[in-house]
Amino acid sequence: VVIVAIAGPWLAPRAPLARVAAVDMGDRWIGPPYPPFTPGFWLGSDNAGRDLLSRVLWAVRPTLLLVTIIALIRLTLGMAIGLVAGFAGRRWQRGADMAVRAALTLPVLVVALAVIAFVGIQRGLLAFLLGLCLTGWAESARYVETQTRTLKTQSYIEAARSMGASPAHLVIYHILRHLLPLTAMLFAFEVSATLMTVAALGFLGYYIGGGVWSVTEAAMSTL
């Protein structure tokens, strides 16, 4: 997928917005949409005559970039809030735990739709970042909170605390160090969850930069 994201624009046989009004099939001309395996259109085309294979190859890079950025933000927020909910004092713990519970009760797709509609889909990346990051961090936060609560009861934490270690020292050198090996797994989960949500938004017609409606006339089968 990464190779396709990098080389996609060079592998695409056409520009993603290039339209073809008609294709010569030898004995006749046909208009869009072209079915799969039409000469020059291996995946077919849309109603405007744009090559679907080229559009897919061009779309991998921005989609992967968007998913990676959102997954990193969600993972960072989830780990930070999970650490606070699992290790901080009672007041901070209560506030962070309430935030996690509230985020878990709200479906990410519904929140994303509401935020994107409120901010405006024309805002592009900003609207998607806000919509997908507002509550998407909750699963990672809950997992980090559970692991933090388990780790802080270990004997080496008590030993470090009895030797005068500060809470920041305990979090950075003992808690976070044990949680870092889990970040690869959590990042993979965040990427997959973000990709599914982005796909669902695309299915509902929400794309970065907004959608464009085009009206096409059906071409005659013979010219």
PDB file of C-alpha atoms in Angstrom:
ATOM      1  CA  VAL A   1       0.000   0.000   0.000  1.00  0.00           C
ATOM      2  CA  VAL A   2       2.854   2.390   0.806  1.00  0.00           C
ATOM      3  CA  ILE A   3       4.507   1.636  -2.544  1.00  0.00           C
ATOM      4  CA  VAL A   4       1.242   2.318  -4.365  1.00  0.00           C
ATOM      5  CA  ALA A   5       0.810   5.546  -2.360  1.00  0.00           C
ATOM      6  CA  ILE A   6       4.245   6.740  -3.461  1.00  0.00           C
ATOM      7  CA  ALA A   7       4.153   5.560  -7.075  1.00  0.00           C
ATOM      8  CA  GLY A   8       0.407   5.804  -7.698  1.00  0.00           C
ATOM      9  CA  PRO A   9       0.435   8.999  -9.794  1.00  0.00           C
ATOM     10  CA  TRP A  10       3.153   7.540 -12.047  1.00  0.00           C
ATOM     11  CA  LEU A  11       1.361   4.181 -12.361  1.00  0.00           C
ATOM     12  CA  ALA A  12      -1.989   5.732 -13.251  1.00  0.00           C
ATOM     13  CA  PRO A  13      -2.676   5.489 -16.996  1.00  0.00           C
ATOM     14  CA  ARG A  14      -4.676   8.749 -17.005  1.00  0.00           C
ATOM     15  CA  ALA A  15      -5.183  11.914 -15.015  1.00  0.00           C
ATOM     16  CA  PRO A  16      -7.852  11.353 -12.343  1.00  0.00           C
ATOM     17  CA  LEU A  17     -10.121  14.092 -13.716  1.00  0.00           C
ATOM     18  CA  ALA A  18      -9.583  13.379 -17.428  1.00  0.00           C
ATOM     19  CA  ARG A  19     -12.846  12.601 -19.206  1.00  0.00           C
ATOM     20  CA  VAL A  20     -13.297  10.418 -22.256  1.00  0.00           C
ATOM     21  CA  ALA A  21     -16.499  11.068 -24.176  1.00  0.00           C
ATOM     22  CA  ALA A  22     -16.493   7.861 -26.247  1.00  0.00           C
ATOM     23  CA  VAL A  23     -14.462   4.705 -26.805  1.00  0.00           C
ATOM     24  CA  ASP A  24     -14.057   2.901 -30.113  1.00  0.00           C
ATOM     25  CA  MET A  25     -14.929  -0.781 -29.649  1.00  0.00           C
ATOM     26  CA  GLY A  26     -14.113  -1.663 -33.280  1.00  0.00           C
ATOM     27  CA  ASP A  27     -17.606  -2.062 -34.664  1.00  0.00           C
ATOM     28  CA  ARG A  28     -19.230   0.659 -32.564  1.00  0.00           C
ATOM     29  CA  TRP A  29     -18.635   3.553 -30.232  1.00  0.00           C
ATOM     30  CA  ILE A  30     -19.795   3.506 -26.624  1.00  0.00           C
ATOM     31  CA  GLY A  31     -20.149   6.309 -24.103  1.00  0.00           C
ATOM     32  CA  PRO A  32     -19.613   6.404 -20.340  1.00  0.00           C
ATOM     33  CA  PRO A  33     -19.884   4.746 -17.955  1.00  0.00           C
ATOM     34  CA  TYR A  34     -17.525   2.177 -19.422  1.00  0.00           C
ATOM     35  CA  PRO A  35     -17.662  -1.363 -18.012  1.00  0.00           C
ATOM     36  CA  PRO A  36     -14.553  -3.039 -16.583  1.00  0.00           C
ATOM     37  CA  PHE A  37     -11.967  -4.338 -19.079  1.00  0.00           C
ATOM     38  CA  THR A  38     -12.971  -1.776 -21.669  1.00  0.00           C
ATOM     39  CA  PRO A  39      -9.787  -0.933 -23.666  1.00  0.00           C
ATOM     40  CA  GLY A  40      -7.994   1.700 -21.588  1.00  0.00           C
ATOM     41  CA  PHE A  41     -10.374   1.302 -18.638  1.00  0.00           C
ATOM     42  CA  TRP A  42      -9.437  -1.857 -16.732  1.00  0.00           C
ATOM     43  CA  LEU A  43     -11.714  -1.028 -13.788  1.00  0.00           C
ATOM     44  CA  GLY A  44     -14.267   0.819 -15.870  1.00  0.00           C
ATOM     45  CA  SER A  45     -15.222   4.463 -15.481  1.00  0.00           C
ATOM     46  CA  ASP A  46     -17.751   6.660 -13.742  1.00  0.00           C
ATOM     47  CA  ASN A  47     -20.647   8.427 -15.436  1.00  0.00           C
ATOM     48  CA  ALA A  48     -18.358  11.272 -16.489  1.00  0.00           C
ATOM     49  CA  GLY A  49     -15.926   8.964 -18.301  1.00  0.00           C
ATOM     50  CA  ARG A  50     -13.126   9.207 -15.724  1.00  0.00           C
ATOM     51  CA  ASP A  51     -10.922   6.139 -15.338  1.00  0.00           C
ATOM     52  CA  LEU A  52     -11.587   4.415 -12.001  1.00  0.00           C
ATOM     53  CA  LEU A  53      -8.169   2.743 -11.854  1.00  0.00           C
ATOM     54  CA  SER A  54      -6.423   6.099 -12.221  1.00  0.00           C
ATOM     55  CA  ARG A  55      -8.658   7.646  -9.580  1.00  0.00           C
ATOM     56  CA  VAL A  56      -7.922   4.821  -7.141  1.00  0.00           C
ATOM     57  CA  LEU A  57      -4.164   5.054  -7.687  1.00  0.00           C
ATOM     58  CA  TRP A  58      -4.206   8.824  -7.197  1.00  0.00           C
ATOM     59  CA  ALA A  59      -6.388   8.536  -4.089  1.00  0.00           C
ATOM     60  CA  VAL A  60      -4.176   6.132  -2.116  1.00  0.00           C
ATOM     61  CA  ARG A  61      -1.552   8.739  -1.175  1.00  0.00           C
ATOM     62  CA  PRO A  62      -3.843  11.452   0.291  1.00  0.00           C
ATOM     63  CA  THR A  63      -5.997   8.800   1.981  1.00  0.00           C
ATOM     64  CA  LEU A  64      -3.002   7.120   3.612  1.00  0.00           C
ATOM     65  CA  LEU A  65      -1.600  10.495   4.675  1.00  0.00           C
ATOM     66  CA  LEU A  66      -4.931  11.538   6.194  1.00  0.00           C
ATOM     67  CA  VAL A  67      -5.355   8.229   8.025  1.00  0.00           C
ATOM     68  CA  THR A  68      -1.795   8.327   9.391  1.00  0.00           C
ATOM     69  CA  ILE A  69      -2.111  11.877  10.721  1.00  0.00           C
ATOM     70  CA  ILE A  70      -5.469  11.185  12.359  1.00  0.00           C
ATOM     71  CA  ALA A  71      -4.246   7.896  13.851  1.00  0.00           C
ATOM     72  CA  LEU A  72      -1.179   9.617  15.357  1.00  0.00           C
ATOM     73  CA  ILE A  73      -3.295  12.386  16.881  1.00  0.00           C
ATOM     74  CA  ARG A  74      -5.813   9.908  18.293  1.00  0.00           C
ATOM     75  CA  LEU A  75      -3.058   7.704  19.694  1.00  0.00           C
ATOM     76  CA  THR A  76      -1.324  10.676  21.351  1.00  0.00           C
ATOM     77  CA  LEU A  77      -4.573  11.939  22.879  1.00  0.00           C
ATOM     78  CA  GLY A  78      -5.561   8.445  23.981  1.00  0.00           C
ATOM     79  CA  MET A  79      -2.263   7.764  25.712  1.00  0.00           C
ATOM     80  CA  ALA A  80      -2.183  11.166  27.414  1.00  0.00           C
ATOM     81  CA  ILE A  81      -5.768  10.982  28.694  1.00  0.00           C
ATOM     82  CA  GLY A  82      -5.373   7.301  29.613  1.00  0.00           C
ATOM     83  CA  LEU A  83      -2.280   8.077  31.685  1.00  0.00           C
ATOM     84  CA  VAL A  84      -4.107  10.855  33.511  1.00  0.00           C
ATOM     85  CA  ALA A  85      -7.158   8.660  34.122  1.00  0.00           C
ATOM     86  CA  GLY A  86      -5.042   5.805  35.424  1.00  0.00           C
ATOM     87  CA  PHE A  87      -2.332   7.558  37.435  1.00  0.00           C
ATOM     88  CA  ALA A  88      -3.227  11.143  38.354  1.00  0.00           C
ATOM     89  CA  GLY A  89      -4.871  12.341  41.548  1.00  0.00           C
ATOM     90  CA  ARG A  90      -8.494  11.677  42.305  1.00  0.00           C
ATOM     91  CA  ARG A  91      -9.797  14.967  40.902  1.00  0.00           C
ATOM     92  CA  TRP A  92      -7.906  14.693  37.608  1.00  0.00           C
ATOM     93  CA  GLN A  93      -8.645  10.982  37.509  1.00  0.00           C
ATOM     94  CA  ARG A  94     -12.360  11.598  37.801  1.00  0.00           C
ATOM     95  CA  GLY A  95     -12.386  14.245  35.082  1.00  0.00           C
ATOM     96  CA  ALA A  96     -10.369  12.122  32.652  1.00  0.00           C
ATOM     97  CA  ASP A  97     -12.496   9.062  33.345  1.00  0.00           C
ATOM     98  CA  MET A  98     -15.673  11.040  32.665  1.00  0.00           C
ATOM     99  CA  ALA A  99     -14.205  12.290  29.388  1.00  0.00           C
ATOM    100  CA  VAL A 100     -13.338   8.739  28.326  1.00  0.00           C
ATOM    101  CA  ARG A 101     -16.805   7.452  29.194  1.00  0.00           C
ATOM    102  CA  ALA A 102     -18.483  10.314  27.352  1.00  0.00           C
ATOM    103  CA  ALA A 103     -16.331   9.710  24.265  1.00  0.00           C
ATOM    104  CA  LEU A 104     -17.075   5.982  24.319  1.00  0.00           C
ATOM    105  CA  THR A 105     -20.830   6.561  24.361  1.00  0.00           C
ATOM    106  CA  LEU A 106     -20.769   8.658  21.167  1.00  0.00           C
ATOM    107  CA  PRO A 107     -20.282   6.783  17.869  1.00  0.00           C
ATOM    108  CA  VAL A 108     -17.263   8.122  16.020  1.00  0.00           C
ATOM    109  CA  LEU A 109     -19.073   8.188  12.670  1.00  0.00           C
ATOM    110  CA  VAL A 110     -21.998  10.207  14.035  1.00  0.00           C
ATOM    111  CA  VAL A 111     -19.669  12.695  15.729  1.00  0.00           C
ATOM    112  CA  ALA A 112     -17.565  12.992  12.574  1.00  0.00           C
ATOM    113  CA  LEU A 113     -20.636  13.693  10.454  1.00  0.00           C
ATOM    114  CA  ALA A 114     -21.888  16.338  12.899  1.00  0.00           C
ATOM    115  CA  VAL A 115     -18.508  18.084  13.246  1.00  0.00           C
ATOM    116  CA  ILE A 116     -17.783  18.068   9.501  1.00  0.00           C
ATOM    117  CA  ALA A 117     -21.240  19.478   8.803  1.00  0.00           C
ATOM    118  CA  PHE A 118     -20.769  22.170  11.491  1.00  0.00           C
ATOM    119  CA  VAL A 119     -17.210  23.169  10.526  1.00  0.00           C
ATOM    120  CA  GLY A 120     -17.941  22.901   6.808  1.00  0.00           C
ATOM    121  CA  ILE A 121     -16.677  20.257   4.429  1.00  0.00           C
ATOM    122  CA  GLN A 122     -14.997  23.016   2.397  1.00  0.00           C
ATOM    123  CA  ARG A 123     -12.487  23.344   5.250  1.00  0.00           C
ATOM    124  CA  GLY A 124     -10.998  20.122   3.971  1.00  0.00           C
ATOM    125  CA  LEU A 125      -8.410  18.470   6.199  1.00  0.00           C
ATOM    126  CA  LEU A 126      -9.256  20.585   9.257  1.00  0.00           C
ATOM    127  CA  ALA A 127     -12.881  19.438   9.297  1.00  0.00           C
ATOM    128  CA  PHE A 128     -11.875  15.785   9.017  1.00  0.00           C
ATOM    129  CA  LEU A 129      -9.196  16.113  11.706  1.00  0.00           C
ATOM    130  CA  LEU A 130     -11.647  17.628  14.164  1.00  0.00           C
ATOM    131  CA  GLY A 131     -14.441  15.220  13.305  1.00  0.00           C
ATOM    132  CA  LEU A 132     -12.394  12.029  13.505  1.00  0.00           C
ATOM    133  CA  CYS A 133     -10.213  13.033  16.474  1.00  0.00           C
ATOM    134  CA  LEU A 134     -12.889  14.441  18.772  1.00  0.00           C
ATOM    135  CA  THR A 135     -13.931  11.071  20.209  1.00  0.00           C
ATOM    136  CA  GLY A 136     -11.839   8.536  18.273  1.00  0.00           C
ATOM    137  CA  TRP A 137      -9.140   8.410  20.952  1.00  0.00           C
ATOM    138  CA  ALA A 138     -11.433   6.815  23.555  1.00  0.00           C
ATOM    139  CA  GLU A 139     -10.608   3.165  22.848  1.00  0.00           C
ATOM    140  CA  SER A 140      -6.861   3.740  23.174  1.00  0.00           C
ATOM    141  CA  ALA A 141      -7.412   5.847  26.289  1.00  0.00           C
ATOM    142  CA  ARG A 142      -9.423   3.114  27.970  1.00  0.00           C
ATOM    143  CA  TYR A 143      -6.775   0.499  27.208  1.00  0.00           C
ATOM    144  CA  VAL A 144      -3.932   2.738  28.446  1.00  0.00           C
ATOM    145  CA  GLU A 145      -5.911   3.565  31.576  1.00  0.00           C
ATOM    146  CA  THR A 146      -6.387  -0.122  32.385  1.00  0.00           C
ATOM    147  CA  GLN A 147      -2.698  -0.879  31.867  1.00  0.00           C
ATOM    148  CA  THR A 148      -1.662   2.147  33.915  1.00  0.00           C
ATOM    149  CA  ARG A 149      -3.839   1.128  36.856  1.00  0.00           C
ATOM    150  CA  THR A 150      -2.229  -2.315  36.778  1.00  0.00           C
ATOM    151  CA  LEU A 151       1.323  -0.997  36.496  1.00  0.00           C
ATOM    152  CA  LYS A 152       1.081   1.516  39.319  1.00  0.00           C
ATOM    153  CA  THR A 153       0.317  -1.267  41.819  1.00  0.00           C
ATOM    154  CA  GLN A 154       3.570  -3.085  41.030  1.00  0.00           C
ATOM    155  CA  SER A 155       6.247  -3.363  43.701  1.00  0.00           C
ATOM    156  CA  TYR A 156       8.888  -1.425  41.740  1.00  0.00           C
ATOM    157  CA  ILE A 157       6.525   1.561  41.592  1.00  0.00           C
ATOM    158  CA  GLU A 158       6.097   1.449  45.359  1.00  0.00           C
ATOM    159  CA  ALA A 159       9.869   1.121  45.775  1.00  0.00           C
ATOM    160  CA  ALA A 160      10.547   4.117  43.539  1.00  0.00           C
ATOM    161  CA  ARG A 161       7.895   6.171  45.340  1.00  0.00           C
ATOM    162  CA  SER A 162       9.377   5.291  48.746  1.00  0.00           C
ATOM    163  CA  MET A 163      12.784   6.487  47.499  1.00  0.00           C
ATOM    164  CA  GLY A 164      11.293   9.906  46.722  1.00  0.00           C
ATOM    165  CA  ALA A 165      10.543   9.616  43.014  1.00  0.00           C
ATOM    166  CA  SER A 166       8.171  12.300  41.790  1.00  0.00           C
ATOM    167  CA  PRO A 167       4.931  11.459  39.938  1.00  0.00           C
ATOM    168  CA  ALA A 168       6.456  12.751  36.699  1.00  0.00           C
ATOM    169  CA  HIS A 169       9.486  10.481  37.191  1.00  0.00           C
ATOM    170  CA  LEU A 170       7.227   7.497  37.841  1.00  0.00           C
ATOM    171  CA  VAL A 171       5.161   8.167  34.720  1.00  0.00           C
ATOM    172  CA  ILE A 172       8.069   8.790  32.355  1.00  0.00           C
ATOM    173  CA  TYR A 173      10.616   6.232  33.555  1.00  0.00           C
ATOM    174  CA  HIS A 174       8.358   3.433  34.791  1.00  0.00           C
ATOM    175  CA  ILE A 175       4.782   3.656  33.480  1.00  0.00           C
ATOM    176  CA  LEU A 176       5.375   5.105  30.005  1.00  0.00           C
ATOM    177  CA  ARG A 177       8.401   2.909  29.390  1.00  0.00           C
ATOM    178  CA  HIS A 178       6.244  -0.185  29.854  1.00  0.00           C
ATOM    179  CA  LEU A 179       3.481   1.236  27.662  1.00  0.00           C
ATOM    180  CA  LEU A 180       5.653   2.218  24.691  1.00  0.00           C
ATOM    181  CA  PRO A 181       5.947  -1.350  23.319  1.00  0.00           C
ATOM    182  CA  LEU A 182       2.137  -1.340  23.033  1.00  0.00           C
ATOM    183  CA  THR A 183       2.037   1.762  20.834  1.00  0.00           C
ATOM    184  CA  ALA A 184       2.622  -0.229  17.620  1.00  0.00           C
ATOM    185  CA  MET A 185      -0.437  -2.361  18.344  1.00  0.00           C
ATOM    186  CA  LEU A 186      -2.544   0.631  19.325  1.00  0.00           C
ATOM    187  CA  PHE A 187      -1.389   2.536  16.237  1.00  0.00           C
ATOM    188  CA  ALA A 188      -2.423  -0.378  14.007  1.00  0.00           C
ATOM    189  CA  PHE A 189      -5.855  -0.387  15.638  1.00  0.00           C
ATOM    190  CA  GLU A 190      -6.174   3.366  15.192  1.00  0.00           C
ATOM    191  CA  VAL A 191      -5.179   3.165  11.512  1.00  0.00           C
ATOM    192  CA  SER A 192      -7.720   0.440  10.780  1.00  0.00           C
ATOM    193  CA  ALA A 193     -10.511   2.179  12.699  1.00  0.00           C
ATOM    194  CA  THR A 194      -9.757   5.511  11.031  1.00  0.00           C
ATOM    195  CA  LEU A 195      -9.646   3.924   7.583  1.00  0.00           C
ATOM    196  CA  MET A 196     -13.042   2.282   8.101  1.00  0.00           C
ATOM    197  CA  THR A 197     -14.551   5.577   9.266  1.00  0.00           C
ATOM    198  CA  VAL A 198     -13.062   7.478   6.310  1.00  0.00           C
ATOM    199  CA  ALA A 199     -14.483   4.815   3.976  1.00  0.00           C
ATOM    200  CA  ALA A 200     -17.899   5.175   5.609  1.00  0.00           C
ATOM    201  CA  LEU A 201     -17.727   8.966   5.201  1.00  0.00           C
ATOM    202  CA  GLY A 202     -16.812   8.535   1.544  1.00  0.00           C
ATOM    203  CA  PHE A 203     -19.738   6.158   1.065  1.00  0.00           C
ATOM    204  CA  LEU A 204     -22.002   8.885   2.495  1.00  0.00           C
ATOM    205  CA  GLY A 205     -20.511  11.474   0.134  1.00  0.00           C
ATOM    206  CA  TYR A 206     -18.110  13.272   2.511  1.00  0.00           C
ATOM    207  CA  TYR A 207     -14.739  13.877   0.876  1.00  0.00           C
ATOM    208  CA  ILE A 208     -11.856  16.211   1.685  1.00  0.00           C
ATOM    209  CA  GLY A 209     -12.522  19.547   0.053  1.00  0.00           C
ATOM    210  CA  GLY A 210     -16.188  18.838  -0.578  1.00  0.00           C
ATOM    211  CA  GLY A 211     -17.990  17.094  -3.372  1.00  0.00           C
ATOM    212  CA  VAL A 212     -18.576  18.165  -6.945  1.00  0.00           C
ATOM    213  CA  TRP A 213     -21.810  17.344  -8.737  1.00  0.00           C
ATOM    214  CA  SER A 214     -21.530  16.825 -12.468  1.00  0.00           C
ATOM    215  CA  VAL A 215     -24.397  16.379 -14.880  1.00  0.00           C
ATOM    216  CA  THR A 216     -23.694  14.211 -17.879  1.00  0.00           C
ATOM    217  CA  GLU A 217     -25.777  13.238 -20.825  1.00  0.00           C
ATOM    218  CA  ALA A 218     -25.970   9.622 -21.925  1.00  0.00           C
ATOM    219  CA  ALA A 219     -23.979   9.144 -25.080  1.00  0.00           C
ATOM    220  CA  MET A 220     -25.441   7.284 -28.023  1.00  0.00           C
ATOM    221  CA  SER A 221     -24.201   3.732 -28.451  1.00  0.00           C
ATOM    222  CA  THR A 222     -23.319   4.475 -32.082  1.00  0.00           C
ATOM    223  CA  LEU A 223     -21.910   7.707 -33.453  1.00  0.00           C
TER     224      LEU A 223
END
